[in-house]
Coordinates of C-alpha atoms in Angstrom, one line a residue:
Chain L
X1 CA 0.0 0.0 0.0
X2 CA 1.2 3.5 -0.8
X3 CA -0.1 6.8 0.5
X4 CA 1.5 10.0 -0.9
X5 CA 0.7 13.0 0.0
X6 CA 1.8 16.5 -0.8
X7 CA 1.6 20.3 -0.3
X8 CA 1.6 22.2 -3.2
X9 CA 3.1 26.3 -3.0
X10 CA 2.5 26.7 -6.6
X11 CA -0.4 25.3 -9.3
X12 CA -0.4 22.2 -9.8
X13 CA -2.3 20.0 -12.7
X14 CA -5.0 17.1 -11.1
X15 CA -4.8 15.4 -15.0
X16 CA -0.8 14.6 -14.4
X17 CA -1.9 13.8 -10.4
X18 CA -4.6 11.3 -11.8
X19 CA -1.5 10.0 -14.7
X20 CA 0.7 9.4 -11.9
X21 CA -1.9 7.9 -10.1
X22 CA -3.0 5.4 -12.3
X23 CA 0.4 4.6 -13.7
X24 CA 1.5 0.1 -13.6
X25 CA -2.1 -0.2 -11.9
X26 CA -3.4 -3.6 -13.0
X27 CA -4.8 -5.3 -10.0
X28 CA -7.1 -2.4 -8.3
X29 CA -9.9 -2.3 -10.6
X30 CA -11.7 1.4 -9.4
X31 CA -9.7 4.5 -9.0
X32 CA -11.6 7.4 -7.5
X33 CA -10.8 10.9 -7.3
X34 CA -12.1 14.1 -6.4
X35 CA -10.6 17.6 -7.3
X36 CA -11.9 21.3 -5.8
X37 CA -11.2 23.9 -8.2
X38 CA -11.8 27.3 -6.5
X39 CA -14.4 29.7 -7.3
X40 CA -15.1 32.8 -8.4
X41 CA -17.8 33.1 -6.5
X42 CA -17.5 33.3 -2.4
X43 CA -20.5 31.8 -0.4
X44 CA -22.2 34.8 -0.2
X45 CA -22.2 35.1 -3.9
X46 CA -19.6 38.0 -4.2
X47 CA -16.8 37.6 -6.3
X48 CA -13.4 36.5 -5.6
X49 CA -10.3 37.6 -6.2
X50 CA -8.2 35.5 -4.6
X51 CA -8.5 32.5 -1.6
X52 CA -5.8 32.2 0.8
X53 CA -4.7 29.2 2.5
X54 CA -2.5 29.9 5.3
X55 CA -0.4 27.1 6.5
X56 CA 2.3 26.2 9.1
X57 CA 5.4 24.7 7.5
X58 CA 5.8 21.0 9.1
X59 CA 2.2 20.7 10.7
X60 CA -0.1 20.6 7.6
X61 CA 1.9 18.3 6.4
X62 CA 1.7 16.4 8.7
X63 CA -2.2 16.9 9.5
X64 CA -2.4 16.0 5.9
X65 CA -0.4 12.7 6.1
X66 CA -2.0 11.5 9.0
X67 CA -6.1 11.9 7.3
X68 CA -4.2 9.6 4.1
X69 CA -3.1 7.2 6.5
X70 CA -6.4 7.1 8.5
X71 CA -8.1 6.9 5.4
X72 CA -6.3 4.0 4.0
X73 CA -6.2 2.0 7.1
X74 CA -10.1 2.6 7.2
X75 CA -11.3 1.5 4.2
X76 CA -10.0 -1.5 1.9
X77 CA -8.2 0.7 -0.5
X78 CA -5.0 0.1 -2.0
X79 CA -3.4 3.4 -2.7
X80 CA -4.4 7.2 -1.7
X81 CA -3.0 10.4 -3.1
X82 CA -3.7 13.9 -1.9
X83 CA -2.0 17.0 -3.5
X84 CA -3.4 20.2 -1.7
X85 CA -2.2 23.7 -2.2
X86 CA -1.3 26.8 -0.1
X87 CA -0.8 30.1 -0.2
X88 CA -2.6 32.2 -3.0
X89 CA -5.2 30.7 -5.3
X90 CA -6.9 32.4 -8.3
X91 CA -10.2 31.3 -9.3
X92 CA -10.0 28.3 -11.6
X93 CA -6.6 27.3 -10.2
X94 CA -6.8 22.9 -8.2
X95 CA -7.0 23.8 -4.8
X96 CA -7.0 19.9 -3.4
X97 CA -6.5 16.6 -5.8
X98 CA -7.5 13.5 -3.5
X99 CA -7.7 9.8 -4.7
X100 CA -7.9 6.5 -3.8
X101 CA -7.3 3.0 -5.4
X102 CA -9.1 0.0 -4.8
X103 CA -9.9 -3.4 -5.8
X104 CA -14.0 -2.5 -5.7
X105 CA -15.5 0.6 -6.4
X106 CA -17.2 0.9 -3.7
X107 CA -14.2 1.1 -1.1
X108 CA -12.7 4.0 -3.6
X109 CA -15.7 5.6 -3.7
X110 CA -16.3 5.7 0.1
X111 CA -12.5 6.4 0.6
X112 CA -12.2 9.3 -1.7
X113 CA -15.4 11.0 0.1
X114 CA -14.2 10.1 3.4
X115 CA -11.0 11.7 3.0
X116 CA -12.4 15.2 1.0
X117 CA -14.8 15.3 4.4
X118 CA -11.8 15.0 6.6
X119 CA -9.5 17.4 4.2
X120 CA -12.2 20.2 4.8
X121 CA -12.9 20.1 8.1
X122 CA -9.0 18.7 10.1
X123 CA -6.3 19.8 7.9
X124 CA -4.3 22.5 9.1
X125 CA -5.1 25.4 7.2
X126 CA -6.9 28.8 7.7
X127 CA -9.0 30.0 4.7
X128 CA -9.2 33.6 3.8
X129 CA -11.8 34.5 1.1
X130 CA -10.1 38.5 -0.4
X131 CA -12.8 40.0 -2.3
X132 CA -13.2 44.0 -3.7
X133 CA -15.0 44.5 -0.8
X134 CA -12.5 43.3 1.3
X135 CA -11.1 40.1 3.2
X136 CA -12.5 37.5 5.5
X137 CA -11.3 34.1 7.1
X138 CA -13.9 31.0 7.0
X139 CA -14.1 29.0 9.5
X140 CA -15.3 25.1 8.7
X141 CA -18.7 25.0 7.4
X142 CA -22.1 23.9 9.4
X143 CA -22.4 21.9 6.0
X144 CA -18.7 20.7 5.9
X145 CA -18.9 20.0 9.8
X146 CA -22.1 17.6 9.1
X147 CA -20.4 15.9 6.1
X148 CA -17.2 15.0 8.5
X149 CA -19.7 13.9 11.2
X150 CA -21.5 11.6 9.1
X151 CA -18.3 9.0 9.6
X152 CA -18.7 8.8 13.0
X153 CA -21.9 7.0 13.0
X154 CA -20.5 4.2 11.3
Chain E
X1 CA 15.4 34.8 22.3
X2 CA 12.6 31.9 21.1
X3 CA 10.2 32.9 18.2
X4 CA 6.4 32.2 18.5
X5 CA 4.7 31.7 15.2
X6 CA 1.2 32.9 14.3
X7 CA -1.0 31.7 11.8
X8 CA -4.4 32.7 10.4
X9 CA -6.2 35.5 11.6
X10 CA -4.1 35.5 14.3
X11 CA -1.1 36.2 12.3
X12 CA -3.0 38.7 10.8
X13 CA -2.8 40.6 14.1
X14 CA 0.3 40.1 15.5
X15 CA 2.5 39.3 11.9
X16 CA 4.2 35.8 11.6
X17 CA 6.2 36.0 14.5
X18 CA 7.2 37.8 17.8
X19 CA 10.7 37.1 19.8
X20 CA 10.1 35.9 23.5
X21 CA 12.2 35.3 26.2
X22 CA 11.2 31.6 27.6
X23 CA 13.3 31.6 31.0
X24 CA 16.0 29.0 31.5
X25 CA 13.5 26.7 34.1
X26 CA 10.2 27.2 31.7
X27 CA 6.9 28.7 31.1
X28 CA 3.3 27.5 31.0
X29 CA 1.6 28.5 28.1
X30 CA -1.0 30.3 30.1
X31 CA 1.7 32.4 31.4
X32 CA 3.6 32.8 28.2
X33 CA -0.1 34.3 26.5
X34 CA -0.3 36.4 29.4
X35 CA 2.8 38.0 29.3
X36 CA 2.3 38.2 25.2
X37 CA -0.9 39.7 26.2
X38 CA 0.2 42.3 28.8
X39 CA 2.4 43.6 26.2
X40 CA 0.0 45.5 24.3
X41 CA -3.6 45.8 23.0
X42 CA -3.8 44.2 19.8
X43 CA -2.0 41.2 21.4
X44 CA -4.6 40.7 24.3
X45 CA -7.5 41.2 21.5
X46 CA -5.6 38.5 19.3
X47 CA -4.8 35.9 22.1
X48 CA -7.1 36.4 24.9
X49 CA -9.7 34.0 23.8
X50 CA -10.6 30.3 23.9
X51 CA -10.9 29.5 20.3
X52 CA -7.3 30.6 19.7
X53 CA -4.8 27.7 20.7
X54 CA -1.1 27.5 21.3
X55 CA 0.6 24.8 20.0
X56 CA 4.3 23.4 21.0
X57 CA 6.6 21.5 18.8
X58 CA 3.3 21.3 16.3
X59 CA 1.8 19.8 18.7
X60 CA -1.7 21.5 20.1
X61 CA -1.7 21.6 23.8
X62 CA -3.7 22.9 26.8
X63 CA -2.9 26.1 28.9
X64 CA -1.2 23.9 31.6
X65 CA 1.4 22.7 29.1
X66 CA 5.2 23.7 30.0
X67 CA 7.2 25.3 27.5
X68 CA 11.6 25.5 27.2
X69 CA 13.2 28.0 25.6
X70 CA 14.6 25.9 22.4
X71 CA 10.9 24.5 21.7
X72 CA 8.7 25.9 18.9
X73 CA 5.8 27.4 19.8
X74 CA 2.4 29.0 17.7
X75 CA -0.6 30.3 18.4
X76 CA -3.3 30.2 15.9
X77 CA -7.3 30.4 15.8
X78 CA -9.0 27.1 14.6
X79 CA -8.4 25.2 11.5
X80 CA -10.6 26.2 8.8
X81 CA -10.0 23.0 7.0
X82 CA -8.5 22.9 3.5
Chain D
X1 CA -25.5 22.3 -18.1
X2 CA -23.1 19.8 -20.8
X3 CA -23.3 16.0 -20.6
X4 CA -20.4 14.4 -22.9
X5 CA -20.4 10.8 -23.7
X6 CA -18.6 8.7 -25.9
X7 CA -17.9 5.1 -26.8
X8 CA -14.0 4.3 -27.6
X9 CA -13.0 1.8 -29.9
X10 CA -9.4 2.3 -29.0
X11 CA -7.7 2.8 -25.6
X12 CA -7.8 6.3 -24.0
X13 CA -6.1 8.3 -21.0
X14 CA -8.4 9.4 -18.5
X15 CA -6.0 11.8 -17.4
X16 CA -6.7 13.5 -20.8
X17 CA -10.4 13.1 -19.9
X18 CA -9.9 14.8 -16.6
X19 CA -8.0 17.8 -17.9
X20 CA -10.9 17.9 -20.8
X21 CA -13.6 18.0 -18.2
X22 CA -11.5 20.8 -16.1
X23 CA -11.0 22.6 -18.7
X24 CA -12.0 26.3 -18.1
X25 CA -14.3 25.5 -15.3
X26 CA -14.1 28.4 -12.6
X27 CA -17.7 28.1 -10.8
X28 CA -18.1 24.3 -10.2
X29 CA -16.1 23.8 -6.5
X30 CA -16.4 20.2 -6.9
X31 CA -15.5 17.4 -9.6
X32 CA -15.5 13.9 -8.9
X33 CA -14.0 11.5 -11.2
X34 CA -14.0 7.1 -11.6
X35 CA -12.0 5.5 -13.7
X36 CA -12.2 1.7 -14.3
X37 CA -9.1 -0.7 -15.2
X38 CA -9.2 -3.3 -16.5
X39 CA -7.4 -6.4 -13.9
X40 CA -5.6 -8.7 -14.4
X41 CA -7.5 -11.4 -12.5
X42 CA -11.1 -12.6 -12.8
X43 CA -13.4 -13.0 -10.7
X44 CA -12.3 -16.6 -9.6
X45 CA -8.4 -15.3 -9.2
X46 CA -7.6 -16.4 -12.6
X47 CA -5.1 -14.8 -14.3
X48 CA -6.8 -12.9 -17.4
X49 CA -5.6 -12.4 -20.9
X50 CA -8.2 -10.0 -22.2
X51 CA -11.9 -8.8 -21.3
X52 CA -13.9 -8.2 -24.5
X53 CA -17.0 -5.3 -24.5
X54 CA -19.3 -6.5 -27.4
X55 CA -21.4 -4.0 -28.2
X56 CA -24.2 -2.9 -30.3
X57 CA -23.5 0.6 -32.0
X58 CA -26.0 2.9 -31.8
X59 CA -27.8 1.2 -29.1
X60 CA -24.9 1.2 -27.0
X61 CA -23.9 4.7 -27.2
X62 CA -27.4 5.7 -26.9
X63 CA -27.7 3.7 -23.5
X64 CA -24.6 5.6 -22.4
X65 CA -25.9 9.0 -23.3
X66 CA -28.8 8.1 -21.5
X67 CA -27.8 6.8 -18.3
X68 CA -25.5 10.4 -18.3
X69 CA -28.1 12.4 -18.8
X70 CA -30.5 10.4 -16.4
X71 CA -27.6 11.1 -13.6
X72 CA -27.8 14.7 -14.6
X73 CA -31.2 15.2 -14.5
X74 CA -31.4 13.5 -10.9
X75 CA -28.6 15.5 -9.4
X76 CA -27.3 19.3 -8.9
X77 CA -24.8 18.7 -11.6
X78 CA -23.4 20.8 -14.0
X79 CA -21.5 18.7 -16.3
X80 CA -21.4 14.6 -16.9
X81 CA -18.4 13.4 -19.0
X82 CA -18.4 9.4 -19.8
X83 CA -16.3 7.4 -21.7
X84 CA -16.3 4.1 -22.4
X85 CA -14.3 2.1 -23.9
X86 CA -15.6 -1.2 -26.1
X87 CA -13.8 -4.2 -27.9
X88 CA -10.7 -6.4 -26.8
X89 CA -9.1 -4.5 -23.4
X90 CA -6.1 -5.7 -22.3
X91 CA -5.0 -5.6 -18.6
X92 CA -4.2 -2.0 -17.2
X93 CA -6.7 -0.9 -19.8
X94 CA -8.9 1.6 -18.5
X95 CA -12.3 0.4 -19.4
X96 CA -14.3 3.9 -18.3
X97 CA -13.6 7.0 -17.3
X98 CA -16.7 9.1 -15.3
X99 CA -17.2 12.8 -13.9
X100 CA -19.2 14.5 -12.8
X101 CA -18.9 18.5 -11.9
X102 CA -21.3 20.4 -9.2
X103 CA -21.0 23.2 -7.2
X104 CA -20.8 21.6 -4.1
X105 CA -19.0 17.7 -3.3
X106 CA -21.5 16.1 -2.1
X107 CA -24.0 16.3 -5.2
X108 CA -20.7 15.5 -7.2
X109 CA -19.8 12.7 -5.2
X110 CA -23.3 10.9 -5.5
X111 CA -24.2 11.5 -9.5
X112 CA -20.1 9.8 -9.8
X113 CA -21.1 6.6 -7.9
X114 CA -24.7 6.5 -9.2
X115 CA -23.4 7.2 -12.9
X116 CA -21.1 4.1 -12.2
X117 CA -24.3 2.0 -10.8
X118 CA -26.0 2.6 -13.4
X119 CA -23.5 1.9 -16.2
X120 CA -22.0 -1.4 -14.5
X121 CA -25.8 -2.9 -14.6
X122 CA -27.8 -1.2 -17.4
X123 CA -24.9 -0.1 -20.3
X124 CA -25.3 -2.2 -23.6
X125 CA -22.6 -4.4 -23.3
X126 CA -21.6 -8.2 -23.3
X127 CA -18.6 -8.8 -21.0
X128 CA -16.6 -11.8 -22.0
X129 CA -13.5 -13.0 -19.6
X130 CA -10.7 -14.4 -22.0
X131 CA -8.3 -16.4 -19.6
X132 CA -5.5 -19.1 -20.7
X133 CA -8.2 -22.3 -19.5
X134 CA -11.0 -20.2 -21.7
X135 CA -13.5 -17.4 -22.4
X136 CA -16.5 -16.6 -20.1
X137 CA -19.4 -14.2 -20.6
X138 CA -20.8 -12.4 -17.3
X139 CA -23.7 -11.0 -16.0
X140 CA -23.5 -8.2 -13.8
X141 CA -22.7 -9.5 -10.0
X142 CA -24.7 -9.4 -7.7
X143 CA -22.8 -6.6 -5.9
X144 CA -23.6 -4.6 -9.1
X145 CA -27.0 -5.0 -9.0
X146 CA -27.2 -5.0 -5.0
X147 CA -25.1 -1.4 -5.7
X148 CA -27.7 -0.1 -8.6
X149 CA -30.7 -1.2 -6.4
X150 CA -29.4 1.6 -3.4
X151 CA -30.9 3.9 -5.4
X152 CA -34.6 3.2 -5.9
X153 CA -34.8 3.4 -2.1
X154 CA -33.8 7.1 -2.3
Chain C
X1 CA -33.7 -9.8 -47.4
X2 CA -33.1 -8.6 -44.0
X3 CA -30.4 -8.7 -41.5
X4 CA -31.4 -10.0 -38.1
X5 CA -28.2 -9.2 -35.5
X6 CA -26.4 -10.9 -32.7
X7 CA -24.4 -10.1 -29.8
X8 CA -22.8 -11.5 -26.6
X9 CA -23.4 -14.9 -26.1
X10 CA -25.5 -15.0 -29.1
X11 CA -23.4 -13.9 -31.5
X12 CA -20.6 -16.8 -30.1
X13 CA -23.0 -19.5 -31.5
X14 CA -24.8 -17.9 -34.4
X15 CA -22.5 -15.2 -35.4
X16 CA -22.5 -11.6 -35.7
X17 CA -25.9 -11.9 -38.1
X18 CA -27.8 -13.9 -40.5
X19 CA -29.9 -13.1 -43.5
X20 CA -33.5 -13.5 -43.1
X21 CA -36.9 -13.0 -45.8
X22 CA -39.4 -10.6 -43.7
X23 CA -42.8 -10.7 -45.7
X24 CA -44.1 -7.4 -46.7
X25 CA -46.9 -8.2 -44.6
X26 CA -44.7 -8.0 -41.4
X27 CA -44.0 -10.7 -38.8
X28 CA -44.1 -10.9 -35.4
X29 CA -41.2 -11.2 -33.3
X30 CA -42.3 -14.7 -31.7
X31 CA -42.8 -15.8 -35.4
X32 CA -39.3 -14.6 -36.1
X33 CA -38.2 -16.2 -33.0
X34 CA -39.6 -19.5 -34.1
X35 CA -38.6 -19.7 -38.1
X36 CA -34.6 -19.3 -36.8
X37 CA -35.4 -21.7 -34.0
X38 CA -36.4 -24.4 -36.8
X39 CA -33.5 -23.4 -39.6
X40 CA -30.6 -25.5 -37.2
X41 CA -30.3 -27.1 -33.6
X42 CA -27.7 -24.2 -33.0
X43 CA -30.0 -21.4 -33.7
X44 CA -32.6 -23.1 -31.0
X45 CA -30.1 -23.5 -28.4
X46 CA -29.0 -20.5 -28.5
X47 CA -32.8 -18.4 -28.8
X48 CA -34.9 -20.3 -27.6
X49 CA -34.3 -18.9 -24.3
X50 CA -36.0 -16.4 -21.6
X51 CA -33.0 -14.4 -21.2
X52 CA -33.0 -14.1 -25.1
X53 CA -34.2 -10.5 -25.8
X54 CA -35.4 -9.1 -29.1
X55 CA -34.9 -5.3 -30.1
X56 CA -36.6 -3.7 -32.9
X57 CA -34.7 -0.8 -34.6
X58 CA -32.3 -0.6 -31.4
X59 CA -35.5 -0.4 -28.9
X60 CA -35.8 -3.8 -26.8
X61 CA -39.7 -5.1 -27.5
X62 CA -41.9 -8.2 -26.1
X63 CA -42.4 -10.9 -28.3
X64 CA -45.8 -9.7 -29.8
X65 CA -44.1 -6.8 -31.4
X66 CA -44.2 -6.7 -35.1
X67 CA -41.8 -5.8 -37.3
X68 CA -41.6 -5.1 -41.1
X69 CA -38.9 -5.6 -43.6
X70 CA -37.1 -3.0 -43.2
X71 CA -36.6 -2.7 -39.9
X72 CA -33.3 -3.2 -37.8
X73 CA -33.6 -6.7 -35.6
X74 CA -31.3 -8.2 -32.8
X75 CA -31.5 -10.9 -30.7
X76 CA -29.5 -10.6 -27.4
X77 CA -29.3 -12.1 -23.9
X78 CA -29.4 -9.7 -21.0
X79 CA -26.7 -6.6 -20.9
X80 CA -23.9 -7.7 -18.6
X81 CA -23.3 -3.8 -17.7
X82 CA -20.2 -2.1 -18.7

């Protein structure tokens, strides 16, 4: 089994993530992946200029390692990749590429979701939405928070 | 002199970093963010409350936890999540 | 909303399908992508030479089509991209490649796996199972259909 | 003449079509069914069977459909899904 993980400082391209990812696979038959572009829209329907993930050097990394590891030790996947980026993202730019490998679809599937519900609520980032009208930092969403908590009931 | 790191709206507050003197024998963290707090306004606004943790060697830790002067420490408000 | 389907005769690179479907997109948050490969072991564990998709043009790409537009139709979706592929497949093959883009994961997530559902019980295909001790048609498992059948509960 | 098609496990015995006379006065498809059945033992083993499905210019139909000389016809066992 191989989890890699990493954080991005610059744009990255989820097509050559998902190459990389699928590349000599022969035996795990369903390969799932999500990946959050951001928007030019924020959640109050203004638009964006810019989002900024703030991270500390060391810890995200690691907060990010560890939700790949849980993931694959959770669910009968084979392989998990998560490329997430920092810093300063322009609309349209990958913020997060996450995928998992397994031998049925339906461990992938459940995987892939698991780990985009953990990404958005536990990583160690702080989101900053800069607008015209000026900048704010997002905490978790009551809709992201409910996502993650669905887990726990299983 | 140790650095303590800020992150997030914290940071936005205080900048990436102030210089501390952590004393030979130690410091609890609640006494560290009081004396980071006593310093001046903005500080108290930017520390003084529960949401915002401190975190030593990148490890998050209660107020109780003892600090030494070569350890990392940071303060930051909590994760928005990626 | 764009729902793009297509039957391949010939071997494709999802990664290519992923950067299609990406392509420009700056208000959907969200894409979720499956991409099936062809093993190199059967159901029974042995060791497979080829997996043949007989199919029956027209009728299969029209099944395809449908089933995407079904998923779109049934979900906050903006965009659906299948493709399929048809023919001999050789191990590490991928076999399909599905998206699905929506403003927020969790609609993305569920057309992905329900798109998948549907096309692993309903497509127009006939699945043969080439192996060195002989050829085997299948019917869709009952996993498949187990899988496909979560959905008329909803 | 029309061309009556075959696929999946069908097409293995009787190959990928044969040549059949549809009167101008149409046919149903049990009629069809029946006049291949009794051309060769191979033909019957291989349609004269539940999971045997008919499909009339690419639309799946019972066996009291009728169809006229022009039209497109396959025989087929059930889809196996992609």
């Amino acid at each position: 089994m191989a989890v890699h993980t990493r954080l991005a400082l610059e744009p990255f391209d989820p097509a050559r993530e998902l190459a990389a990812f699928l590349d000599g696979r022969d035996q795990d038959g369903a390969v799932v992946s999500f990946t959050g572009v951001m928007r030019g829209q924020g959640r109050d329907g203004q638009t964006l200029e810019r989002l900024h993930l703030d991270w500390y050097p060391g810890m995200t990394e690691a907060s990010i390692a560890k939700i790949a590891e849980d993931t694959a030790a959770r669910f009968s996947v084979s392989d998990v990749r998560v490329v997430h980026r920092c810093g300063d993202i322009q609309p349209g730019e990958p913020i997060v590429f996450a995928a998992a490998a397994a031998p049925h679809r339906r461990a992938a599937f459940e995987a892939c979701d698991y780990l985009m519900d953990k990404l958005k609520t536990e990583a160690a980032f702080w989101k900053r939405e800069d607008s015209a009208s000026g900048s704010q930092w997002i905490d978790p969403s009551g809709k992201d928070r409910a996502d993650a908590a669905r887990w726990s009931k299983l | 002199m140790s650095k303590v790191l800020f992150f997030g709206r914290t940071a936005d507050r205080l900048g990436r970093s102030r210089e501390v003197e952590i004393p030979p024998a130690g410091l609890s963290i609640a006494d560290l963010r009081q004396r980071l707090c006593n310093a001046d306004e903005t500080a108290r606004d930017a520390l003084d409350r529960p949401d915002v943790r401190a975190c030593v060697d990148q490890v998050i830790v209660g107020d109780d936890a003892r600090i030494a002067p070569d350890q990392e420490i940071a303060f930051f408000s909590v994760f928005s999540g990626g």
